[in-house]
Tab-separated table of C-alpha atoms in Angstrom:
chain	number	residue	atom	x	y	z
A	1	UNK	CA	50.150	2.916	-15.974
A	2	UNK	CA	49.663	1.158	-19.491
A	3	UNK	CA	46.476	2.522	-21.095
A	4	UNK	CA	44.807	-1.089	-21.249
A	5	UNK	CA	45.140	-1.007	-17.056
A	6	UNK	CA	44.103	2.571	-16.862
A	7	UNK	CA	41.152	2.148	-19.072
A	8	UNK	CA	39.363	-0.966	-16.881
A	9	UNK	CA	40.194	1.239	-13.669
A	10	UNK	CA	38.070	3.584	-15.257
A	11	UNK	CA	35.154	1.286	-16.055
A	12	UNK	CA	35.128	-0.169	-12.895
A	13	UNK	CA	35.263	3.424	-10.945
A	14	UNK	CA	32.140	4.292	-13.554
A	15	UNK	CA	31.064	0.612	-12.500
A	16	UNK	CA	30.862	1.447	-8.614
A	17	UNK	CA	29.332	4.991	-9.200
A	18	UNK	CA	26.238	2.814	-10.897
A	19	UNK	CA	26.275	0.547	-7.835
A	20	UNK	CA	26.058	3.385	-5.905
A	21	UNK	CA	22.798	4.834	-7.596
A	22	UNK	CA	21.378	1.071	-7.349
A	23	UNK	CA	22.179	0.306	-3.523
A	24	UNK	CA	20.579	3.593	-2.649
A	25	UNK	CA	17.567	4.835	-5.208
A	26	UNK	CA	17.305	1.624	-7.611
A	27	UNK	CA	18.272	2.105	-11.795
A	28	UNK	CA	14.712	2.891	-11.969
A	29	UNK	CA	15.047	6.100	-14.712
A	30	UNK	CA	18.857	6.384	-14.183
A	31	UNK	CA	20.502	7.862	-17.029
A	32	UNK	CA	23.974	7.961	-18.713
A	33	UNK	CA	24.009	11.711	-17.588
A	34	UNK	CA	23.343	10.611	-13.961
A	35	UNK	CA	25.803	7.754	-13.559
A	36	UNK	CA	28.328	10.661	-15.170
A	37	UNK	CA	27.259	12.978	-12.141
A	38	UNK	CA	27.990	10.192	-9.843
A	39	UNK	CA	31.183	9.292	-10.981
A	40	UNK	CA	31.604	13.107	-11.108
A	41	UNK	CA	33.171	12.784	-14.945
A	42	UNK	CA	31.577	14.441	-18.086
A	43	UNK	CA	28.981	12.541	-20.048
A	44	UNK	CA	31.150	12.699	-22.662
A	45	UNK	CA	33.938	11.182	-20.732
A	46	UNK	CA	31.858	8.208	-19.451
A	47	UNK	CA	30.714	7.352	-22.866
A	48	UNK	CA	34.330	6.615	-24.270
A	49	UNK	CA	34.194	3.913	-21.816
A	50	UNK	CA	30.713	2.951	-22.156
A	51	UNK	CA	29.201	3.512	-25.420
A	52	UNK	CA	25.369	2.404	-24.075
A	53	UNK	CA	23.674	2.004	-21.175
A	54	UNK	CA	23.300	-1.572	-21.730
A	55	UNK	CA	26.915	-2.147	-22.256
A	56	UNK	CA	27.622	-0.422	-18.630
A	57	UNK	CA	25.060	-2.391	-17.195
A	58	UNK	CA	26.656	-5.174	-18.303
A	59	UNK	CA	30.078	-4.592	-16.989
A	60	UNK	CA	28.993	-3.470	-13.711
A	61	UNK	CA	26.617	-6.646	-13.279
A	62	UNK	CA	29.517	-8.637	-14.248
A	63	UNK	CA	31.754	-7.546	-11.774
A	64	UNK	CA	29.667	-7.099	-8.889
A	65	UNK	CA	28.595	-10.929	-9.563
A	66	UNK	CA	33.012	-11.672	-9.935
A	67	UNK	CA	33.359	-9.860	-6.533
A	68	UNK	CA	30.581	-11.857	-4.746
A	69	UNK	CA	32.444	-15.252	-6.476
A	70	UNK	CA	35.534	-14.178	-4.865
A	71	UNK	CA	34.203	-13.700	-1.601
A	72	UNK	CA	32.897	-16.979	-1.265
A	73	UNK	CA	35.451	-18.786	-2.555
A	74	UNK	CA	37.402	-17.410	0.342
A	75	UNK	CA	35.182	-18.157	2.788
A	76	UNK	CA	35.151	-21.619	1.705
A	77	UNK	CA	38.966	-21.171	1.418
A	78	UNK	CA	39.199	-20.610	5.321
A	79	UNK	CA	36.618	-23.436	5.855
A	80	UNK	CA	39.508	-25.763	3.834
A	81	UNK	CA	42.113	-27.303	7.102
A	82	UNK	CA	45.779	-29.049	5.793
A	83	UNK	CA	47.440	-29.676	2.768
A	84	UNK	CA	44.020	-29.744	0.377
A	85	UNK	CA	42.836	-26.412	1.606
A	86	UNK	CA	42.912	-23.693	-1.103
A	87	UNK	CA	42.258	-26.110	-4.458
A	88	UNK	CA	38.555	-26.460	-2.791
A	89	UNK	CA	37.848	-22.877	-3.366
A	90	UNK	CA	36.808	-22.866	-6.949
A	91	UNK	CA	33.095	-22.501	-7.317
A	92	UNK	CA	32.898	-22.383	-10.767
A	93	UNK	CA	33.884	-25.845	-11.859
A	94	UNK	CA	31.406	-28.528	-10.635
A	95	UNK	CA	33.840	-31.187	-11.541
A	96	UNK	CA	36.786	-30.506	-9.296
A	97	UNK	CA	34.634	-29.909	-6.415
A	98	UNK	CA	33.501	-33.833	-6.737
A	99	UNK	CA	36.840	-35.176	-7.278
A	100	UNK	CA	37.579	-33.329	-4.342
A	101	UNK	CA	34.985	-34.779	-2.347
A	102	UNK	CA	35.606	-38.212	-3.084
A	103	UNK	CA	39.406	-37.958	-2.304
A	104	UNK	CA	38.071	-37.303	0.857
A	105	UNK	CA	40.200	-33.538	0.630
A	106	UNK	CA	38.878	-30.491	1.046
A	107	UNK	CA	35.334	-29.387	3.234
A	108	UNK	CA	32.770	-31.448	3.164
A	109	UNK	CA	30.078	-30.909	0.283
A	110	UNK	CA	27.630	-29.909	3.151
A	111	UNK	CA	29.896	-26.953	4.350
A	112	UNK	CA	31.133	-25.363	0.525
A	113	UNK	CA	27.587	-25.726	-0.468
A	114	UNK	CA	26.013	-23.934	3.121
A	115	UNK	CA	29.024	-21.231	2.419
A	116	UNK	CA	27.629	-20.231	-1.151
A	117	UNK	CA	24.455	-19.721	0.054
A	118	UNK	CA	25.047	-17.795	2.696
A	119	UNK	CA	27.478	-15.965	0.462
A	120	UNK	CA	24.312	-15.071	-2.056
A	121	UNK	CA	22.438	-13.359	0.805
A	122	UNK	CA	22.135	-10.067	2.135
A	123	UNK	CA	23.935	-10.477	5.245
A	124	UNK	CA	26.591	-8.003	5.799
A	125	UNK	CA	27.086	-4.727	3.559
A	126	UNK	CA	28.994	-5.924	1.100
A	127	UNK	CA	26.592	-8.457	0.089
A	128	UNK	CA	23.602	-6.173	0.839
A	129	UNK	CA	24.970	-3.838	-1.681
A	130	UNK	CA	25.316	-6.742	-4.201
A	131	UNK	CA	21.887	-7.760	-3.619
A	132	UNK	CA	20.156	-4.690	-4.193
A	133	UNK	CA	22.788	-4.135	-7.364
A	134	UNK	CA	21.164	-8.041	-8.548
A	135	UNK	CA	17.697	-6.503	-7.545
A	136	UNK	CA	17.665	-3.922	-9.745
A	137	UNK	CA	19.342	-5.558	-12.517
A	138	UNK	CA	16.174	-7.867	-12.311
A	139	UNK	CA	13.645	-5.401	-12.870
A	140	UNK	CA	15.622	-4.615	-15.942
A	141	UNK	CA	16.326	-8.083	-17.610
A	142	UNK	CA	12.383	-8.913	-17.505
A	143	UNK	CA	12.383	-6.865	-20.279
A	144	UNK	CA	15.507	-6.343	-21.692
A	145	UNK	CA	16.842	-10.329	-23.671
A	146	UNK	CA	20.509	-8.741	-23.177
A	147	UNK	CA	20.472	-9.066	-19.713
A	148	UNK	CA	18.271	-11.746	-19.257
A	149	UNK	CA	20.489	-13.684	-21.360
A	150	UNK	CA	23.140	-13.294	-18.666
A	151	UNK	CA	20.939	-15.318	-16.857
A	152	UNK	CA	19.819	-17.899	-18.503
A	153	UNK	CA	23.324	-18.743	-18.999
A	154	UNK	CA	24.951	-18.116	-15.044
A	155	UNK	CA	21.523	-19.546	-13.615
A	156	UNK	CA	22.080	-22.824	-14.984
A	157	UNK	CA	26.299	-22.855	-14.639
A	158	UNK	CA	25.199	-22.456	-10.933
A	159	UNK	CA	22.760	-24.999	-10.511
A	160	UNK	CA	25.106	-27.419	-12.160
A	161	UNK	CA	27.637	-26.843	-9.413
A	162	UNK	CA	25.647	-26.658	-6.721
A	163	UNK	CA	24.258	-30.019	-7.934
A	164	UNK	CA	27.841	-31.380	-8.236
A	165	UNK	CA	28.017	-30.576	-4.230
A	166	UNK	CA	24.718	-32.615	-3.663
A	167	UNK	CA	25.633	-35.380	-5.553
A	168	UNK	CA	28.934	-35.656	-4.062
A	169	UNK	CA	27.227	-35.497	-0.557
A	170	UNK	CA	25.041	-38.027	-1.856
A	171	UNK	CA	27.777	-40.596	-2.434
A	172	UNK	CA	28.834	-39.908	0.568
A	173	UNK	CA	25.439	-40.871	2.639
A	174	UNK	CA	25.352	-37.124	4.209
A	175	UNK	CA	22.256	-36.405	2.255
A	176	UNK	CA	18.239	-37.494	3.165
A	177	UNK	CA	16.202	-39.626	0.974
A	178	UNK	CA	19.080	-42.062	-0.112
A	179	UNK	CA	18.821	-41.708	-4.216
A	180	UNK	CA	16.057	-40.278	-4.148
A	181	UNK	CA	17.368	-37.213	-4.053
A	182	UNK	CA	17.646	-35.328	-7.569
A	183	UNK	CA	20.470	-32.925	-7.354
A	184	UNK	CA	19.769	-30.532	-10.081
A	185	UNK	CA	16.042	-30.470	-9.100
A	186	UNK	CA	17.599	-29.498	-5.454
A	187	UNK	CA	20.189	-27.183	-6.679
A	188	UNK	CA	17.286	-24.729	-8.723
A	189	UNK	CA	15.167	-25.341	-5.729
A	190	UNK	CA	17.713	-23.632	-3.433
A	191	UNK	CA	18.574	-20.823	-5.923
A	192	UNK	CA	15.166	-19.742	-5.879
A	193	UNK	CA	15.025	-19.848	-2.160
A	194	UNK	CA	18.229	-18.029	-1.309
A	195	UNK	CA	16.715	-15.601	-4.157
A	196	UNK	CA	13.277	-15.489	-2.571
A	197	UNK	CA	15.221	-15.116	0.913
A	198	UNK	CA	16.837	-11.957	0.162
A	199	UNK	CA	14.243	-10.466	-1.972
A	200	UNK	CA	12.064	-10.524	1.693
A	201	UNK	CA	15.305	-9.647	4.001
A	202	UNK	CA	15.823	-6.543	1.017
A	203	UNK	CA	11.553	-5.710	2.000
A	204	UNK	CA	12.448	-6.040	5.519
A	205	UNK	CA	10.192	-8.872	5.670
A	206	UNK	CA	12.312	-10.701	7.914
A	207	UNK	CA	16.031	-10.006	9.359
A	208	UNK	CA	19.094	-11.519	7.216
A	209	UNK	CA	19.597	-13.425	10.803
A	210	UNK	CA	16.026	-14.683	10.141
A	211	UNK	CA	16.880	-15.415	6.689
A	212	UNK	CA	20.016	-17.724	7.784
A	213	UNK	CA	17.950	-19.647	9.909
A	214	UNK	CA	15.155	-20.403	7.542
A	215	UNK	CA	18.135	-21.426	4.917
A	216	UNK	CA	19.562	-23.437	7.549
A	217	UNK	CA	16.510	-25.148	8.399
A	218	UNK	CA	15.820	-26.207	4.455
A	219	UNK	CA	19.720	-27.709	4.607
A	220	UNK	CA	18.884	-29.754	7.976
A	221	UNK	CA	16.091	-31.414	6.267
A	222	UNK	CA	18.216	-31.772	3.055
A	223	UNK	CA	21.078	-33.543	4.745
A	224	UNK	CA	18.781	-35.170	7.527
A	225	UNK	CA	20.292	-38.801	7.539
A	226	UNK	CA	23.738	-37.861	8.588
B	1	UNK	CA	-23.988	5.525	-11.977
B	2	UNK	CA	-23.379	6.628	-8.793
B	3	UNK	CA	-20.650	8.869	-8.724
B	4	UNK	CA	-18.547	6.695	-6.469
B	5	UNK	CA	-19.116	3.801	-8.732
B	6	UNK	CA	-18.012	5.994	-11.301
B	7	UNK	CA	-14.739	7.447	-9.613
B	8	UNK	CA	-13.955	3.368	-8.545
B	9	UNK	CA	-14.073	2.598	-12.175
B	10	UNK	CA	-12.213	5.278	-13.396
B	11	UNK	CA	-9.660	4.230	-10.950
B	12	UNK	CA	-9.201	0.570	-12.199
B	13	UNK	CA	-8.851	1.357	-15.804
B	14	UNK	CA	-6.235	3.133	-14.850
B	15	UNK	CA	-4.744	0.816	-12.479
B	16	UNK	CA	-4.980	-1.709	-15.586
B	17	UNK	CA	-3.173	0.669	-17.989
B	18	UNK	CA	-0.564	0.915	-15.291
B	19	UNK	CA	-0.399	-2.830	-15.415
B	20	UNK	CA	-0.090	-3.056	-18.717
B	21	UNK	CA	3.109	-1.337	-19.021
B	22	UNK	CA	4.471	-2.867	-16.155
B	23	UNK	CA	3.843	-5.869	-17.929
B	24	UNK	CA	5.402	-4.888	-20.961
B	25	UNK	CA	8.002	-2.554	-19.863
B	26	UNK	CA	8.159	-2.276	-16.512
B	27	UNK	CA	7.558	0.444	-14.668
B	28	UNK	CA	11.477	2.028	-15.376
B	29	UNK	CA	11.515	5.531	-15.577
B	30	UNK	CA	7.471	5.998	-16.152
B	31	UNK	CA	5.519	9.061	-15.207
B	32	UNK	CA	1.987	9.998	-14.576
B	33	UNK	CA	1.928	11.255	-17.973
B	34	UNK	CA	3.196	7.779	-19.723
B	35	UNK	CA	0.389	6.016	-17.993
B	36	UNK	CA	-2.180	9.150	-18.363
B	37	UNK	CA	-1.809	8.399	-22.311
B	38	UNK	CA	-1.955	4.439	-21.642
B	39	UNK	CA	-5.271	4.951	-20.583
B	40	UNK	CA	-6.069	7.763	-23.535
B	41	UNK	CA	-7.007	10.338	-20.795
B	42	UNK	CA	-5.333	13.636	-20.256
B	43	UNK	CA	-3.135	13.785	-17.517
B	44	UNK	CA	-4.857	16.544	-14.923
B	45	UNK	CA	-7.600	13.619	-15.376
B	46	UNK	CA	-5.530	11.278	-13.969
B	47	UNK	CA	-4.291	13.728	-11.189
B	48	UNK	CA	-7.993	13.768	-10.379
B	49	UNK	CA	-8.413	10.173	-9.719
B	50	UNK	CA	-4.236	9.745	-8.294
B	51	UNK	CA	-2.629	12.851	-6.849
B	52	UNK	CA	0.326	10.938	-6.861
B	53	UNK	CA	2.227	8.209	-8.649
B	54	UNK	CA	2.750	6.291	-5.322
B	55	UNK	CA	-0.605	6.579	-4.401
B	56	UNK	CA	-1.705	5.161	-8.366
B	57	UNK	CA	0.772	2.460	-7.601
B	58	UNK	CA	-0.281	1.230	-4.138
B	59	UNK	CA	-4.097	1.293	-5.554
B	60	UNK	CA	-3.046	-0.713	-8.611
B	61	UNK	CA	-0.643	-3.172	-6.510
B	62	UNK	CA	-3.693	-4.189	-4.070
B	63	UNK	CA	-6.443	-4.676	-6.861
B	64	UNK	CA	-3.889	-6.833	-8.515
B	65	UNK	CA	-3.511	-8.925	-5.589
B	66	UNK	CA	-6.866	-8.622	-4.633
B	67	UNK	CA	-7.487	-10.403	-8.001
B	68	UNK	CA	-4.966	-13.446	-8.301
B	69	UNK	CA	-6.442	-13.921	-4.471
B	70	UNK	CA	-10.149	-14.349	-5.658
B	71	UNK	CA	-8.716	-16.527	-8.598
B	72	UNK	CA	-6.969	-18.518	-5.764
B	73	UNK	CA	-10.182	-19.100	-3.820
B	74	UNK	CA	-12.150	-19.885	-7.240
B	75	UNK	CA	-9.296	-22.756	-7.981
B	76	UNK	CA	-9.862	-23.784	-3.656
B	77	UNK	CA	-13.525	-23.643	-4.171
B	78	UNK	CA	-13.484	-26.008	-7.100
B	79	UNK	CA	-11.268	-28.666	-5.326
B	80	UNK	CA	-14.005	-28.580	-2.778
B	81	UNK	CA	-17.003	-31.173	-3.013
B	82	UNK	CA	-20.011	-31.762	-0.766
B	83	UNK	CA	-21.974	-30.005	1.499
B	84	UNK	CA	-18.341	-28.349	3.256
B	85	UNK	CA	-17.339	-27.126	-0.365
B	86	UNK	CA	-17.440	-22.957	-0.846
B	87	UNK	CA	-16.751	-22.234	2.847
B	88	UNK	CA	-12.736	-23.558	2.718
B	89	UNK	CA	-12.054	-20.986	0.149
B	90	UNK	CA	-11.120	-17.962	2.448
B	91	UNK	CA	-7.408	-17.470	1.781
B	92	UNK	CA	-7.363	-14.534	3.989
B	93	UNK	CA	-7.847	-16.331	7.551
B	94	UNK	CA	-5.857	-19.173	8.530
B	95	UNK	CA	-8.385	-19.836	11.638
B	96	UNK	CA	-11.277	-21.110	9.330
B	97	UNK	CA	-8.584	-23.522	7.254
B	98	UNK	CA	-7.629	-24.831	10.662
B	99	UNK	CA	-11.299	-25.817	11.894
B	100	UNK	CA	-12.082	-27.105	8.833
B	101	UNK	CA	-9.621	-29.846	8.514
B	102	UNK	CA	-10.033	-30.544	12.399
B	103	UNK	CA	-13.850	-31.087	11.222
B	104	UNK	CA	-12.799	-33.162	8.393
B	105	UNK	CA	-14.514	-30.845	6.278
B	106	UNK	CA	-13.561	-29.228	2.775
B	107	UNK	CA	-10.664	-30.484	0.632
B	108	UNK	CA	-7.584	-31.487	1.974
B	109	UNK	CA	-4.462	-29.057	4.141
B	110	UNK	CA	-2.027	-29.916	1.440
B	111	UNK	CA	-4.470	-29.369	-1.823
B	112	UNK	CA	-5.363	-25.780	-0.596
B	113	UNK	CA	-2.015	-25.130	0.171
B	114	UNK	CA	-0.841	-26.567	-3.270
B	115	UNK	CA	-3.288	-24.343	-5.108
B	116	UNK	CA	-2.556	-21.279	-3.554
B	117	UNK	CA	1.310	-21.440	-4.070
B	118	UNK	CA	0.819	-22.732	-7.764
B	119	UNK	CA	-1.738	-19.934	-7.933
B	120	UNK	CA	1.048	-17.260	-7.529
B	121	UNK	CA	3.458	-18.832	-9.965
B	122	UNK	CA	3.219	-17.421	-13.443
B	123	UNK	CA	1.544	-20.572	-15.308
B	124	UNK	CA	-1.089	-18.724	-17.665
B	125	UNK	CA	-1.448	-15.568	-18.971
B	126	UNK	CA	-3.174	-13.145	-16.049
B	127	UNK	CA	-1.042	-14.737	-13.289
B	128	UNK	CA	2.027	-13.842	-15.465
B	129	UNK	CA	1.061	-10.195	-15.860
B	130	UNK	CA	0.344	-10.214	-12.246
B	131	UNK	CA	3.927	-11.551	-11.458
B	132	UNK	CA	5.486	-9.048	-13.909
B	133	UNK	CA	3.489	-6.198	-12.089
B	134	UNK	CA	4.568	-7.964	-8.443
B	135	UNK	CA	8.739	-7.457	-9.958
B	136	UNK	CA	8.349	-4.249	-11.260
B	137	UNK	CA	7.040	-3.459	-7.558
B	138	UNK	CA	9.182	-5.046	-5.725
B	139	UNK	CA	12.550	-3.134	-7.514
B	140	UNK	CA	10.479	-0.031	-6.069
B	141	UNK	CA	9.401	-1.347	-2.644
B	142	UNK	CA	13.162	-1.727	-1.559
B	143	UNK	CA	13.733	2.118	-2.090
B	144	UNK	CA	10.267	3.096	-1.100
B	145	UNK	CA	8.829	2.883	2.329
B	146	UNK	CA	5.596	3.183	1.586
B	147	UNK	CA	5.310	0.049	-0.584
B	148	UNK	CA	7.990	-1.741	1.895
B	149	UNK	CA	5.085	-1.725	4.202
B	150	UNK	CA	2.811	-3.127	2.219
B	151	UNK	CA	4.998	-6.077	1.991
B	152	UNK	CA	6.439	-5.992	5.628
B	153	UNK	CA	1.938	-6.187	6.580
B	154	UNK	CA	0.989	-8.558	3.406
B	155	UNK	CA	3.320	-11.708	3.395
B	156	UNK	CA	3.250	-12.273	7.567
B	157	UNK	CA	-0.319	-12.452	6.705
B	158	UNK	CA	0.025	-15.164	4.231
B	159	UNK	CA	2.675	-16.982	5.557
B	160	UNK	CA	0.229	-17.103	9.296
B	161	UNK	CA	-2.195	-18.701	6.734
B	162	UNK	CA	0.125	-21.362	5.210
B	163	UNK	CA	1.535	-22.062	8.299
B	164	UNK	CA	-2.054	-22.582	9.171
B	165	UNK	CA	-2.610	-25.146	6.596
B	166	UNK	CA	0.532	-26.700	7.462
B	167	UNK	CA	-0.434	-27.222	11.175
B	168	UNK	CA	-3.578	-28.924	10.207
B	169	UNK	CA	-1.746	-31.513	7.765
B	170	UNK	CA	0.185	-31.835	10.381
B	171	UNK	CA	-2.170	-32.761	13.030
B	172	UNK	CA	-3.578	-35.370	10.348
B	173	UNK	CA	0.023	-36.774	10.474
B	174	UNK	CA	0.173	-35.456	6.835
B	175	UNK	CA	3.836	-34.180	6.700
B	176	UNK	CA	7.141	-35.300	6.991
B	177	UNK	CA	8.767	-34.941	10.302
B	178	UNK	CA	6.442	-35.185	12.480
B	179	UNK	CA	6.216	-32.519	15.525
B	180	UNK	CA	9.456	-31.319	14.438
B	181	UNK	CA	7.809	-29.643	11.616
B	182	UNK	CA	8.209	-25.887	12.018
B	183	UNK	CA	4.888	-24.731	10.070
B	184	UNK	CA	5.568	-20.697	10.267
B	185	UNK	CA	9.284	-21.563	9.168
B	186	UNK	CA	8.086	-24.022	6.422
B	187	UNK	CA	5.555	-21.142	5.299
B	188	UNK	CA	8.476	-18.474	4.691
B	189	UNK	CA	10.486	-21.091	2.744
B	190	UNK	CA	7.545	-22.237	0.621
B	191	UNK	CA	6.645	-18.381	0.104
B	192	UNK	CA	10.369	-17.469	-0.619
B	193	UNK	CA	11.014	-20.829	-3.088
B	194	UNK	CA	7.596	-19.556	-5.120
B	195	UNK	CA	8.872	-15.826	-5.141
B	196	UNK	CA	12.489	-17.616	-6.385
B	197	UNK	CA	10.721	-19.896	-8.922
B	198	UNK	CA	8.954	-17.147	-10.229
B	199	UNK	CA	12.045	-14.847	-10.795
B	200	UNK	CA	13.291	-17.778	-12.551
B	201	UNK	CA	10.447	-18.074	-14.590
B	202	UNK	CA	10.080	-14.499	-15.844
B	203	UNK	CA	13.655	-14.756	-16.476
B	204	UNK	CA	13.835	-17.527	-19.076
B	205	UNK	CA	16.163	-19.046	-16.925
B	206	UNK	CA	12.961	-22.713	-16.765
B	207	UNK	CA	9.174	-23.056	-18.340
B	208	UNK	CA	6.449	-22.276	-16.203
B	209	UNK	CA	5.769	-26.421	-16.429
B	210	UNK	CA	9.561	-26.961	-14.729
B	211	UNK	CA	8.706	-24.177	-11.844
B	212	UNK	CA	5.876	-26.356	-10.963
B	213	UNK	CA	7.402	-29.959	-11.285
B	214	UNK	CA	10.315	-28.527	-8.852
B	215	UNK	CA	7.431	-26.778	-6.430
B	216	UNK	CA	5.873	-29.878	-6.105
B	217	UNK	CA	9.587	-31.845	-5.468
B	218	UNK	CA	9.145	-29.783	-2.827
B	219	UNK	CA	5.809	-30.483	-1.499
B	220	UNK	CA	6.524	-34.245	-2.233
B	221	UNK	CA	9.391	-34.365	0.547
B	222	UNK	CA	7.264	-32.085	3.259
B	223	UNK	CA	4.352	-34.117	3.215
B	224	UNK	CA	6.393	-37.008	2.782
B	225	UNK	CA	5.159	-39.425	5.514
B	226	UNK	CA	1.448	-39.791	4.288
């Protein structure tokens, strides 16, 4: 195995030993040493792939946030039917996702938008486990401008393509309150719900079941005039 | 002093050193002892007034919230005018709000409700400590029972009273919808976006001022038929 290959397996194997530590006791006080333990390598071995905790926090977030991308773009793969189905999938360009729209390919703006929603909640293990990973990470970027940084720039990226859904819905008459509607002002507002969502579903508040169905409800009033 | 007076003090300016480095650092990694020199006290002192760090966190968590709920009644109480004004300022029972409006009484379903949501979002300087003590709970709570349940009691509790508050603007033919308003749904979505806005907030990701314009986007469309 080239060295370059071998050396990211490496980083992500240290990457899910520190998911492991944050799906089941939190990062709060986890060390270098710990994460080591975990990955059952030396401390000295971990830090020739990480050379701070920061920089392995990082990494890890990264990836756990590229995995959860990846999943949802295939679920809104298999939502795609016929010869546009696949091109649909790509949740990080606002732009194509319009085009897309009005070409009248693809899912319906409704449907990709409902998918990444339900794709940021905690509603089957693999997105429990990123959802505690994001919760802990939180704690962290309050007071650490590294990691916070991370999301003042994705926060925004996201909100921009979940507007471009909106909007596209909008030309399309699917959405309630004609142009009144203000898509970025929509897109934040869900982000903060599907956040606030799984923050209670995480406190076992409510069920992720219960959680779906409150998200749904919010979307039924946002595309009421159908 | 009476000695219980005494002990109760003791007990909140320690609770307030506590908060004041899970304001400013969270509460990552820190120990009796960290908090022990917060307050300039030795730590078998501390250990007299908290055996334990959960139990010091649980007391500090409920005085917190004990005060952003008295400023959320002082904010109710001064909406209120006339001879109804004072008595529509108990947050904790969603009965009273209810008779209230049915009487015609005290200020308005959707003003209370307004000021108790804006209430929790960080906007000044003691309700933004309070949220950055709330976070550096809540990445506890989801590995701790204890506080879990202090959660899984508390926001049922509040969301009965919004949804209380909701009911009543709704039998005024205040909301949008009409009967198909679901107020305890509507409750959990208003108390998840607020938790979500916060996050935001805290984050860096929008001002304080942009949380609020997008809560009340929010409140616009739900009481929308007026």
């Amino acid at each position: 195995m080239p060295k370059k290959v071998d050396h990211e397996a490496r980083r992500l194997e240290i990457a899910e030993a520190l998911w492991r530590i944050a799906s089941t006791r939190g990062l709060d006080g986890v060390s270098l040493r710990d994460v080591a333990a975990e990955a059952d390598i030396s401390l000295g071995r971990l830090q020739h792939y990480f050379r701070t905790k920061d920089e392995m926090l990082l990494f890890a977030l990264r990836h756990i946030n590229s995995l959860a991308d990846q999943r949802i773009r295939e679920r809104i793969g298999a939502l795609a039917a016929g010869p546009g189905s696949g091109t649909g999938t790509d949740t990080g360009t606002g732009p194509s996702a319009e085009s897309e729209a009005e070409a009248g390919q693809g899912p319906p703006p409704r449907a990709v938008l409902r998918e990444c929603l339900m794709g940021m909640l905690p509603l089957d293990e693999k997105s429990r486990v990123g959802t505690l990973v994001g919760a802990a990470y939180f704690a962290r970027a309050i007071h650490d401008e590294r990691l916070r940084e991370e999301a003042r720039e994705g926060i925004p990226r996201l909100a921009e393509f979940l507007a471009s859904l909106l909007r596209s819905a909008r030309e399309r008459g699917e959405t309630a309150g004609g142009r009144a509607l203000d898509p970025y002002t929509e897109a934040m507002l869900l982000i903060s719900l599907v956040d606030g969502l799984t923050a209670y579903t995480l406190l076992g508040v409510q069920t992720g079941e219960e959680a779906a169905q409150r998200l749904d409800a919010h979307l039924d009033r946002l595309f009421a005039d159908r």
